C-alpha angles and dihedrals in degrees: 000000000000118000114214111190127187116197126222146109122282124235139058090273091069101040112125095011124136092251093058099067092116094053091050094051089051089052090052092048092047092053094042094049099035096245122146112217099199108110118105111221131153091355092306140100105243140180128186125210146125127284120180090343094307126114110241139180117213111208136193108180112221095199094093121256101285093055098043091123092062091068099036095048089056092050093045090052095042095052093034093227124169106237091209093064107010106045128076120179125195121200145151123267124205091192092067126072114252109282098019123122131213121188124189136173092218142332145124125322091251092217094305108136095206093054090042091057093046091052091047096049100039091041092227139091091187099104131106118260132189113200124197116208118238099170135253122299110259116246112275095020123124108243094225091051090049099050091043090052130093132249127253116244096265094046090046089057091051091049093049089057092047093050091052089050091047090054090051089048090055091051090049091049091052093046102038107011135265093283090063090049090050092049092048103040112016109121093015114169132183118270094253093050092043090055091048090050090049092052092046090050091050091047091051091047090050091049091050090049090049091051091047091050092048090051091048092050090046091052091048091048090049091048092048092048091050091048090050091051091049091048091049091049091049091049091050090053091049091052093046095051098067091047090052093048092049092049091050091049093050090050091051093050091050 
């Protein structure tokens, strides 16, 4: 049994908010894999099914974000799963740009209260987590107001792409392991942003090449100028030698 938990806050009020990335990815997985997440167990909406030949339990804790661990710890203990290999948690991340993904095998909660509570109540930070970027809080904003807020149209589009990719990453993790999911989806960014990043990378590469070429030409010009000076100096010496010899001869004759 693999528990796949998406974090969020229950209720219409919180639907579509930045803090509900986990819930939305679970909804995508449920639809994609034909799993109904409608059973209430251990303070969570759950749904069991099969993904890539493995039995899974999709979970949406109903305890509100800051107490996510209350529900998950009960489920982990009930099903006797090993968090290190049989627990995947999906959450939002304000440290990532909207639409970016970060996948880790383990680690700290990074200031995320839902992850913090899970670590505290399960007694382990050794579980896989997939984090969906929602963007940094603007200066002067209250953090709670920000994560409970909604996306603008462009950001919403980016996040939709990332959530679809996150669902695919979960399937890959179940089928091939978290390392494969990390290799395939870590750093994911929406198509528009990926194209922008590609163009910026090419522009930087072109600028580096331009600078290298300028430096090469400057070195060649310096080398050529030095060679010209040396040639001029050598020519001056060649002209001066006969004059010196002639002068010495005239002095001897005198």
